[in-house]
Amino acid sequence: MAGPGTDPNAAGLVFWFDFASSYSYLSAMRIEAAARKADVAIVWRPFLLGPIFNAQGWATSPFNLYPAKGAYMWRDLERRCGARGLPLKRPPGFPQNGLRAARIALAASETPQLAAFCRAVFRAGFAETRDIAEPATLEWALEQAKLPKTLLDAADDPERKAELRAIGDEAAARGLFGAPSFTVGDELFWGDDRLEEALAWARDAK
Amino acid sequence: MAGPGTDPNAAGLVFWFDFASSYSYLSAMRIEAAARKADVAIVWRPFLLGPIFNAQGWATSPFNLYPAKGAYMWRDLERRCGARGLPLKRPPGFPQNGLRAARIALAASETPQLAAFCRAVFRAGFAETRDIAEPATLEWALEQAKLPKTLLDAADDPERKAELRAIGDEAAARGLFGAPSFTVGDELFWGDDRLEEALAWARDAK
């Protein structure tokens, strides 16, 4: 399951995100700059919220199950994107299926273009109303990140499937229940609102 | 249902809280200072989360229904209280029953000691492991706020019961789904993390 920079027990901060998660979009677009400022190393760690939600008895996102919560989320996201100058267009269906994108991100995790690929997928889903499960979208995201198209094959690679499942098991074992989440050793922080606190924790843990 | 300062459509910010809500404790202890700094008038508006949760199919707090979420909440609260120098002791049972305290707060809403009473109830529940449904605790909170003990009777006053129910209906109609919440006109903000943004919104709406 390894590869450099993927050990969640290493120093630094692990950024747990789901490509379909609206608040993960907020964090993905700012974490690199925030981490540089805090002088903290980041590990991008894609995982799937679906199995976590299922284990809580939810067949879909709580934002769909609980309409008041969902309506608020979109308005809150709109306000925050507005304040940060981030584009936002409601995706075609929510939540999208981020499974293939996550497997490709794992395959790209040993390249310096991982963050650029992830940002491109988030932009496709939350700013350009593209279906992030579509090969054409993923190919576009690879191009944006200057990564080879051959990485598309990772979406069906049994090793990446197993790796993503193992990450999901680890997320559950660590008590993750939503995204984005940030871990520093065993310390868990949930939500884009906790990014600064998580980075400070990682800095102090050095 | 009125009384000065209780019209949620008036200028300023309405602070919707439940005495049993852990994150409401965080906001209650800092909202007066934050509002003064932002030059925004605050209306303290107690309501009950119970009926809101019930309408979502939850028989108790989601922090109890979803253990990972609950474990995280207590750790997060501990970190934030630590950072703010706020005392924190897990209450005897969670969530507590804030019904009587809420009715008394409504009766005190036309006095300048309302905020002091609310803070005392939160302190009792989250820093002193007291049962906030107990008359002795409520009497203590009234004393702390220099309010007459006779206000205890409000806990069983049919008018206050009706008023609290009407506030609950309004909360649901406004799309509230958790506490603390802040409203500025029709604009809704959820969570202690949004207090600053809500105050800025209220200031700009002037």
Short mmCIF file of N, CA and C in Angstrom, two decimals, chain B residues 5-161:
data_model
loop_
_atom_site.label_atom_id
_atom_site.label_comp_id
_atom_site.label_asym_id
_atom_site.label_seq_id
_atom_site.Cartn_x
_atom_site.Cartn_y
_atom_site.Cartn_z
N GLY B 5 -36.69 43.13 20.85
CA GLY B 5 -35.44 42.38 20.58
C GLY B 5 -35.68 40.94 20.21
N THR B 6 -36.92 40.51 20.09
CA THR B 6 -37.11 39.10 19.75
C THR B 6 -37.62 38.92 18.32
N ASP B 7 -37.78 40.01 17.57
CA ASP B 7 -38.23 39.87 16.20
C ASP B 7 -37.07 39.46 15.31
N PRO B 8 -37.11 38.22 14.77
CA PRO B 8 -35.97 37.73 14.00
C PRO B 8 -35.77 38.46 12.68
N ASN B 9 -36.74 39.29 12.31
CA ASN B 9 -36.57 40.03 11.07
C ASN B 9 -35.98 41.42 11.29
N ALA B 10 -35.80 41.76 12.55
CA ALA B 10 -35.21 43.05 12.86
C ALA B 10 -33.75 43.03 12.42
N ALA B 11 -33.17 44.22 12.32
CA ALA B 11 -31.75 44.31 12.00
C ALA B 11 -30.96 43.57 13.06
N GLY B 12 -29.75 43.21 12.76
CA GLY B 12 -28.90 42.52 13.72
C GLY B 12 -28.89 41.04 13.45
N LEU B 13 -28.38 40.32 14.44
CA LEU B 13 -28.17 38.88 14.28
C LEU B 13 -28.97 38.12 15.32
N VAL B 14 -29.66 37.08 14.90
CA VAL B 14 -30.37 36.22 15.84
C VAL B 14 -29.51 34.98 16.11
N PHE B 15 -29.26 34.75 17.37
CA PHE B 15 -28.41 33.63 17.82
C PHE B 15 -29.34 32.52 18.31
N TRP B 16 -29.46 31.47 17.52
CA TRP B 16 -30.33 30.34 17.84
C TRP B 16 -29.48 29.29 18.55
N PHE B 17 -29.86 28.95 19.75
CA PHE B 17 -29.05 28.00 20.51
C PHE B 17 -29.95 27.05 21.29
N ASP B 18 -29.36 25.91 21.65
CA ASP B 18 -30.01 24.92 22.50
C ASP B 18 -29.09 24.75 23.71
N PHE B 19 -29.64 24.81 24.90
CA PHE B 19 -28.80 24.72 26.09
C PHE B 19 -28.05 23.40 26.22
N ALA B 20 -28.51 22.38 25.49
CA ALA B 20 -27.85 21.08 25.55
C ALA B 20 -26.79 20.91 24.47
N SER B 21 -26.67 21.91 23.60
CA SER B 21 -25.79 21.78 22.43
C SER B 21 -24.36 22.21 22.76
N SER B 22 -23.43 21.31 22.52
CA SER B 22 -22.03 21.54 22.90
C SER B 22 -21.42 22.72 22.15
N TYR B 23 -21.70 22.82 20.86
CA TYR B 23 -21.10 23.93 20.12
C TYR B 23 -21.82 25.25 20.40
N SER B 24 -23.07 25.16 20.89
CA SER B 24 -23.74 26.38 21.34
C SER B 24 -23.01 26.97 22.54
N TYR B 25 -22.47 26.08 23.39
CA TYR B 25 -21.67 26.54 24.54
C TYR B 25 -20.53 27.43 24.06
N LEU B 26 -19.81 26.96 23.03
CA LEU B 26 -18.68 27.75 22.51
C LEU B 26 -19.14 29.15 22.08
N SER B 27 -20.24 29.22 21.36
CA SER B 27 -20.70 30.52 20.86
C SER B 27 -21.24 31.40 21.98
N ALA B 28 -21.98 30.79 22.91
CA ALA B 28 -22.57 31.57 24.00
C ALA B 28 -21.50 32.31 24.80
N MET B 29 -20.34 31.66 24.95
CA MET B 29 -19.32 32.25 25.79
C MET B 29 -18.54 33.38 25.10
N ARG B 30 -18.73 33.54 23.80
CA ARG B 30 -17.95 34.58 23.12
C ARG B 30 -18.77 35.54 22.27
N ILE B 31 -20.07 35.29 22.15
CA ILE B 31 -20.83 36.09 21.18
C ILE B 31 -20.98 37.55 21.60
N GLU B 32 -21.09 37.80 22.91
CA GLU B 32 -21.29 39.19 23.33
C GLU B 32 -20.07 40.05 22.97
N ALA B 33 -18.88 39.53 23.26
CA ALA B 33 -17.67 40.29 22.95
C ALA B 33 -17.51 40.44 21.44
N ALA B 34 -17.77 39.36 20.71
CA ALA B 34 -17.61 39.41 19.25
C ALA B 34 -18.60 40.39 18.63
N ALA B 35 -19.82 40.42 19.16
CA ALA B 35 -20.84 41.31 18.61
C ALA B 35 -20.53 42.77 18.92
N ARG B 36 -20.01 43.00 20.12
CA ARG B 36 -19.62 44.38 20.46
C ARG B 36 -18.55 44.87 19.50
N LYS B 37 -17.56 44.01 19.27
CA LYS B 37 -16.45 44.35 18.37
C LYS B 37 -16.97 44.64 16.96
N ALA B 38 -17.96 43.86 16.53
CA ALA B 38 -18.49 44.03 15.17
C ALA B 38 -19.59 45.10 15.13
N ASP B 39 -19.96 45.62 16.30
CA ASP B 39 -21.02 46.62 16.40
C ASP B 39 -22.35 46.11 15.83
N VAL B 40 -22.72 44.90 16.23
CA VAL B 40 -23.95 44.26 15.75
C VAL B 40 -24.81 43.90 16.97
N ALA B 41 -26.11 44.19 16.86
CA ALA B 41 -27.05 43.83 17.94
C ALA B 41 -27.40 42.35 17.84
N ILE B 42 -27.47 41.72 19.01
CA ILE B 42 -27.73 40.28 19.07
C ILE B 42 -29.08 40.00 19.73
N VAL B 43 -29.82 39.06 19.18
CA VAL B 43 -31.00 38.53 19.86
C VAL B 43 -30.71 37.08 20.24
N TRP B 44 -30.76 36.79 21.55
CA TRP B 44 -30.56 35.41 22.03
C TRP B 44 -31.88 34.66 21.86
N ARG B 45 -31.85 33.57 21.14
CA ARG B 45 -33.10 32.88 20.84
C ARG B 45 -32.99 31.38 21.14
N PRO B 46 -33.40 30.99 22.35
CA PRO B 46 -33.33 29.57 22.71
C PRO B 46 -34.35 28.76 21.90
N PHE B 47 -33.96 27.59 21.47
CA PHE B 47 -34.91 26.68 20.84
C PHE B 47 -34.50 25.25 21.17
N LEU B 48 -35.34 24.30 20.82
CA LEU B 48 -35.05 22.90 21.13
C LEU B 48 -34.69 22.15 19.85
N LEU B 49 -33.54 21.50 19.88
CA LEU B 49 -33.13 20.71 18.73
C LEU B 49 -33.92 19.41 18.63
N GLY B 50 -34.42 18.92 19.76
CA GLY B 50 -35.11 17.63 19.79
C GLY B 50 -36.12 17.45 18.66
N PRO B 51 -37.11 18.36 18.56
CA PRO B 51 -38.11 18.20 17.50
C PRO B 51 -37.51 18.25 16.09
N ILE B 52 -36.46 19.06 15.94
CA ILE B 52 -35.79 19.15 14.63
C ILE B 52 -35.12 17.81 14.31
N PHE B 53 -34.45 17.24 15.31
CA PHE B 53 -33.82 15.94 15.10
C PHE B 53 -34.88 14.86 14.85
N ASN B 54 -35.95 14.90 15.63
CA ASN B 54 -37.02 13.90 15.45
C ASN B 54 -37.57 13.93 14.02
N ALA B 55 -37.72 15.15 13.49
CA ALA B 55 -38.27 15.28 12.13
C ALA B 55 -37.32 14.67 11.11
N GLN B 56 -36.03 14.57 11.46
CA GLN B 56 -35.05 13.94 10.56
C GLN B 56 -34.93 12.44 10.83
N GLY B 57 -35.78 11.97 11.75
CA GLY B 57 -35.77 10.53 12.04
C GLY B 57 -34.79 10.13 13.13
N TRP B 58 -34.27 11.13 13.85
CA TRP B 58 -33.30 10.84 14.91
C TRP B 58 -33.97 10.93 16.28
N ALA B 59 -33.82 9.88 17.07
CA ALA B 59 -34.44 9.87 18.40
C ALA B 59 -33.56 10.57 19.43
N THR B 60 -32.31 10.81 19.09
CA THR B 60 -31.41 11.52 20.01
C THR B 60 -30.40 12.31 19.18
N SER B 61 -29.41 12.88 19.83
CA SER B 61 -28.40 13.67 19.12
C SER B 61 -27.64 12.80 18.13
N PRO B 62 -27.32 13.36 16.96
CA PRO B 62 -26.49 12.60 16.00
C PRO B 62 -25.13 12.23 16.61
N PHE B 63 -24.69 12.98 17.62
CA PHE B 63 -23.41 12.65 18.28
C PHE B 63 -23.53 11.34 19.07
N ASN B 64 -24.74 10.97 19.44
CA ASN B 64 -24.95 9.66 20.07
C ASN B 64 -25.23 8.59 19.02
N LEU B 65 -25.98 8.96 17.98
CA LEU B 65 -26.35 7.98 16.96
C LEU B 65 -25.15 7.53 16.15
N TYR B 66 -24.20 8.43 15.93
CA TYR B 66 -23.03 8.13 15.10
C TYR B 66 -21.78 8.26 15.95
N PRO B 67 -21.34 7.14 16.52
CA PRO B 67 -20.26 7.18 17.52
C PRO B 67 -18.98 7.87 17.04
N ALA B 68 -18.59 7.67 15.79
CA ALA B 68 -17.36 8.31 15.31
C ALA B 68 -17.51 9.83 15.36
N LYS B 69 -18.68 10.30 14.95
CA LYS B 69 -18.97 11.74 14.97
C LYS B 69 -18.98 12.26 16.40
N GLY B 70 -19.54 11.46 17.30
CA GLY B 70 -19.60 11.86 18.70
C GLY B 70 -18.22 11.91 19.35
N ALA B 71 -17.42 10.89 19.09
CA ALA B 71 -16.07 10.86 19.68
C ALA B 71 -15.27 12.06 19.18
N TYR B 72 -15.44 12.35 17.89
CA TYR B 72 -14.72 13.49 17.32
C TYR B 72 -15.20 14.80 17.96
N MET B 73 -16.50 14.95 18.12
CA MET B 73 -17.04 16.19 18.66
C MET B 73 -16.43 16.50 20.03
N TRP B 74 -16.35 15.49 20.90
CA TRP B 74 -15.81 15.75 22.23
C TRP B 74 -14.34 16.14 22.17
N ARG B 75 -13.59 15.50 21.28
CA ARG B 75 -12.17 15.85 21.15
C ARG B 75 -12.00 17.25 20.56
N ASP B 76 -12.81 17.54 19.56
CA ASP B 76 -12.75 18.85 18.92
C ASP B 76 -13.11 19.94 19.94
N LEU B 77 -14.16 19.68 20.71
CA LEU B 77 -14.61 20.63 21.72
C LEU B 77 -13.50 20.86 22.76
N GLU B 78 -12.86 19.77 23.15
CA GLU B 78 -11.76 19.85 24.12
C GLU B 78 -10.62 20.74 23.58
N ARG B 79 -10.27 20.51 22.32
CA ARG B 79 -9.20 21.33 21.72
C ARG B 79 -9.60 22.79 21.67
N ARG B 80 -10.84 23.07 21.26
CA ARG B 80 -11.26 24.47 21.12
C ARG B 80 -11.41 25.14 22.48
N CYS B 81 -11.95 24.43 23.45
CA CYS B 81 -12.04 25.01 24.79
C CYS B 81 -10.64 25.29 25.31
N GLY B 82 -9.73 24.35 25.08
CA GLY B 82 -8.35 24.54 25.51
C GLY B 82 -7.75 25.81 24.91
N ALA B 83 -7.95 25.98 23.61
CA ALA B 83 -7.37 27.14 22.92
C ALA B 83 -7.99 28.45 23.41
N ARG B 84 -9.25 28.38 23.86
CA ARG B 84 -9.94 29.61 24.28
C ARG B 84 -9.93 29.81 25.79
N GLY B 85 -9.27 28.91 26.50
CA GLY B 85 -9.24 29.04 27.96
C GLY B 85 -10.60 28.82 28.60
N LEU B 86 -11.44 28.02 27.95
CA LEU B 86 -12.78 27.73 28.49
C LEU B 86 -12.76 26.40 29.24
N PRO B 87 -13.34 26.35 30.43
CA PRO B 87 -13.42 25.07 31.15
C PRO B 87 -14.35 24.11 30.42
N LEU B 88 -14.09 22.82 30.54
CA LEU B 88 -14.95 21.81 29.92
C LEU B 88 -14.95 20.54 30.75
N LYS B 89 -16.12 20.13 31.17
CA LYS B 89 -16.29 18.80 31.78
C LYS B 89 -17.49 18.15 31.14
N ARG B 90 -17.35 16.90 30.70
CA ARG B 90 -18.46 16.21 30.06
C ARG B 90 -19.67 16.22 30.97
N PRO B 91 -20.82 16.62 30.42
CA PRO B 91 -22.04 16.68 31.24
C PRO B 91 -22.49 15.28 31.69
N PRO B 92 -23.28 15.25 32.74
CA PRO B 92 -23.81 13.97 33.24
C PRO B 92 -24.94 13.52 32.33
N GLY B 93 -24.58 12.85 31.25
CA GLY B 93 -25.60 12.49 30.27
C GLY B 93 -25.61 13.52 29.16
N PHE B 94 -25.68 13.06 27.93
CA PHE B 94 -25.71 13.98 26.79
C PHE B 94 -26.68 13.44 25.77
N PRO B 95 -27.55 14.25 25.18
CA PRO B 95 -27.72 15.65 25.54
C PRO B 95 -28.56 15.80 26.80
N GLN B 96 -28.33 16.90 27.52
CA GLN B 96 -29.16 17.20 28.67
C GLN B 96 -30.54 17.70 28.21
N ASN B 97 -31.43 17.85 29.16
CA ASN B 97 -32.77 18.35 28.86
C ASN B 97 -32.81 19.86 29.14
N GLY B 98 -32.82 20.64 28.07
CA GLY B 98 -32.76 22.09 28.22
C GLY B 98 -34.11 22.79 28.16
N LEU B 99 -35.16 21.98 28.22
CA LEU B 99 -36.52 22.52 28.06
C LEU B 99 -36.85 23.61 29.08
N ARG B 100 -36.65 23.31 30.35
CA ARG B 100 -37.03 24.27 31.40
C ARG B 100 -36.15 25.52 31.32
N ALA B 101 -34.87 25.30 31.08
CA ALA B 101 -33.95 26.44 30.97
C ALA B 101 -34.38 27.36 29.82
N ALA B 102 -34.81 26.75 28.72
CA ALA B 102 -35.21 27.55 27.56
C ALA B 102 -36.44 28.40 27.88
N ARG B 103 -37.40 27.81 28.58
CA ARG B 103 -38.61 28.59 28.93
C ARG B 103 -38.26 29.74 29.86
N ILE B 104 -37.36 29.48 30.80
CA ILE B 104 -36.95 30.55 31.71
C ILE B 104 -36.22 31.65 30.94
N ALA B 105 -35.39 31.24 29.99
CA ALA B 105 -34.67 32.24 29.18
C ALA B 105 -35.65 33.12 28.43
N LEU B 106 -36.74 32.53 27.95
CA LEU B 106 -37.75 33.34 27.26
C LEU B 106 -38.35 34.36 28.22
N ALA B 107 -38.59 33.92 29.45
CA ALA B 107 -39.16 34.83 30.44
C ALA B 107 -38.18 35.94 30.81
N ALA B 108 -36.90 35.64 30.66
CA ALA B 108 -35.87 36.63 31.01
C ALA B 108 -35.46 37.48 29.81
N SER B 109 -36.10 37.24 28.67
CA SER B 109 -35.59 37.86 27.44
C SER B 109 -35.79 39.36 27.39
N GLU B 110 -36.63 39.87 28.29
CA GLU B 110 -36.80 41.33 28.28
C GLU B 110 -35.95 42.00 29.34
N THR B 111 -35.05 41.24 29.95
CA THR B 111 -34.16 41.82 30.96
C THR B 111 -32.74 41.92 30.40
N PRO B 112 -31.95 42.82 30.95
CA PRO B 112 -30.56 42.92 30.48
C PRO B 112 -29.70 41.75 30.98
N GLN B 113 -30.24 40.91 31.85
CA GLN B 113 -29.44 39.80 32.39
C GLN B 113 -29.62 38.50 31.62
N LEU B 114 -30.34 38.57 30.50
CA LEU B 114 -30.58 37.34 29.75
C LEU B 114 -29.28 36.61 29.39
N ALA B 115 -28.31 37.34 28.83
CA ALA B 115 -27.06 36.70 28.39
C ALA B 115 -26.34 36.06 29.57
N ALA B 116 -26.34 36.75 30.71
CA ALA B 116 -25.66 36.21 31.90
C ALA B 116 -26.34 34.92 32.36
N PHE B 117 -27.66 34.90 32.30
CA PHE B 117 -28.39 33.68 32.67
C PHE B 117 -28.03 32.53 31.73
N CYS B 118 -28.04 32.80 30.45
CA CYS B 118 -27.72 31.75 29.46
C CYS B 118 -26.31 31.23 29.67
N ARG B 119 -25.37 32.13 29.86
CA ARG B 119 -23.98 31.68 30.08
C ARG B 119 -23.88 30.82 31.32
N ALA B 120 -24.62 31.20 32.37
CA ALA B 120 -24.57 30.41 33.61
C ALA B 120 -25.11 29.00 33.38
N VAL B 121 -26.19 28.87 32.61
CA VAL B 121 -26.74 27.54 32.32
C VAL B 121 -25.72 26.72 31.52
N PHE B 122 -25.10 27.34 30.52
CA PHE B 122 -24.10 26.61 29.73
C PHE B 122 -22.92 26.19 30.61
N ARG B 123 -22.51 27.08 31.50
CA ARG B 123 -21.39 26.75 32.38
C ARG B 123 -21.77 25.57 33.28
N ALA B 124 -22.99 25.63 33.81
CA ALA B 124 -23.46 24.53 34.66
C ALA B 124 -23.38 23.20 33.91
N GLY B 125 -23.84 23.21 32.66
CA GLY B 125 -23.92 21.98 31.90
C GLY B 125 -22.59 21.49 31.36
N PHE B 126 -21.74 22.40 30.93
CA PHE B 126 -20.52 21.98 30.23
C PHE B 126 -19.24 22.19 31.02
N ALA B 127 -19.33 22.83 32.17
CA ALA B 127 -18.10 23.03 32.94
C ALA B 127 -18.23 22.56 34.37
N GLU B 128 -19.47 22.31 34.83
CA GLU B 128 -19.64 21.97 36.24
C GLU B 128 -20.46 20.70 36.44
N THR B 129 -20.63 19.93 35.38
CA THR B 129 -21.34 18.64 35.45
C THR B 129 -22.64 18.71 36.26
N ARG B 130 -23.38 19.78 36.09
CA ARG B 130 -24.67 19.88 36.76
C ARG B 130 -25.78 19.52 35.80
N ASP B 131 -26.86 19.02 36.35
CA ASP B 131 -28.04 18.68 35.57
C ASP B 131 -28.84 19.95 35.34
N ILE B 132 -28.92 20.41 34.10
CA ILE B 132 -29.56 21.71 33.85
C ILE B 132 -31.09 21.63 33.85
N ALA B 133 -31.62 20.43 34.01
CA ALA B 133 -33.09 20.32 34.15
C ALA B 133 -33.52 20.48 35.60
N GLU B 134 -32.56 20.37 36.53
CA GLU B 134 -32.85 20.46 37.96
C GLU B 134 -33.21 21.88 38.38
N PRO B 135 -34.29 22.06 39.14
CA PRO B 135 -34.62 23.40 39.64
C PRO B 135 -33.46 24.04 40.40
N ALA B 136 -32.70 23.24 41.16
CA ALA B 136 -31.59 23.82 41.93
C ALA B 136 -30.55 24.45 41.01
N THR B 137 -30.29 23.81 39.89
CA THR B 137 -29.33 24.35 38.93
C THR B 137 -29.86 25.64 38.32
N LEU B 138 -31.12 25.63 37.98
CA LEU B 138 -31.72 26.80 37.34
C LEU B 138 -31.79 27.97 38.31
N GLU B 139 -32.06 27.65 39.56
CA GLU B 139 -32.09 28.69 40.59
C GLU B 139 -30.70 29.30 40.74
N TRP B 140 -29.70 28.44 40.74
CA TRP B 140 -28.31 28.90 40.81
C TRP B 140 -27.98 29.81 39.64
N ALA B 141 -28.43 29.41 38.44
CA ALA B 141 -28.14 30.22 37.24
C ALA B 141 -28.83 31.58 37.33
N LEU B 142 -30.06 31.60 37.86
CA LEU B 142 -30.75 32.87 38.05
C LEU B 142 -29.98 33.76 39.03
N GLU B 143 -29.50 33.15 40.10
CA GLU B 143 -28.71 33.90 41.08
C GLU B 143 -27.45 34.49 40.44
N GLN B 144 -26.77 33.66 39.66
CA GLN B 144 -25.55 34.11 38.98
C GLN B 144 -25.84 35.35 38.13
N ALA B 145 -27.02 35.36 37.52
CA ALA B 145 -27.39 36.46 36.62
C ALA B 145 -28.10 37.60 37.35
N LYS B 146 -28.20 37.45 38.70
CA LYS B 146 -28.91 38.45 39.51
C LYS B 146 -30.35 38.64 39.03
N LEU B 147 -30.99 37.53 38.73
CA LEU B 147 -32.41 37.54 38.34
C LEU B 147 -33.22 36.93 39.47
N PRO B 148 -34.49 37.35 39.61
CA PRO B 148 -35.32 36.83 40.72
C PRO B 148 -35.66 35.34 40.54
N LYS B 149 -35.69 34.63 41.67
CA LYS B 149 -36.01 33.21 41.65
C LYS B 149 -37.41 32.93 41.10
N THR B 150 -38.25 33.95 41.17
CA THR B 150 -39.62 33.75 40.70
C THR B 150 -39.67 33.37 39.22
N LEU B 151 -38.61 33.68 38.51
CA LEU B 151 -38.58 33.31 37.08
C LEU B 151 -38.60 31.80 36.88
N LEU B 152 -38.28 31.05 37.94
CA LEU B 152 -38.36 29.58 37.86
C LEU B 152 -39.74 29.12 37.42
N ASP B 153 -40.76 29.88 37.83
CA ASP B 153 -42.14 29.49 37.50
C ASP B 153 -42.38 29.45 35.99
N ALA B 154 -41.56 30.19 35.26
CA ALA B 154 -41.74 30.24 33.80
C ALA B 154 -41.59 28.86 33.17
N ALA B 155 -40.86 27.97 33.87
CA ALA B 155 -40.63 26.63 33.33
C ALA B 155 -41.94 25.87 33.11
N ASP B 156 -42.96 26.26 33.86
CA ASP B 156 -44.26 25.58 33.71
C ASP B 156 -45.36 26.50 33.21
N ASP B 157 -44.98 27.66 32.74
CA ASP B 157 -45.95 28.65 32.30
C ASP B 157 -46.47 28.29 30.89
N PRO B 158 -47.78 28.08 30.75
CA PRO B 158 -48.33 27.68 29.44
C PRO B 158 -47.97 28.66 28.33
N GLU B 159 -47.88 29.93 28.67
CA GLU B 159 -47.52 30.91 27.64
C GLU B 159 -46.11 30.70 27.12
N ARG B 160 -45.19 30.41 28.05
CA ARG B 160 -43.80 30.16 27.63
C ARG B 160 -43.68 28.86 26.87
N LYS B 161 -44.48 27.87 27.28
CA LYS B 161 -44.49 26.61 26.53
C LYS B 161 -44.90 26.86 25.09
#
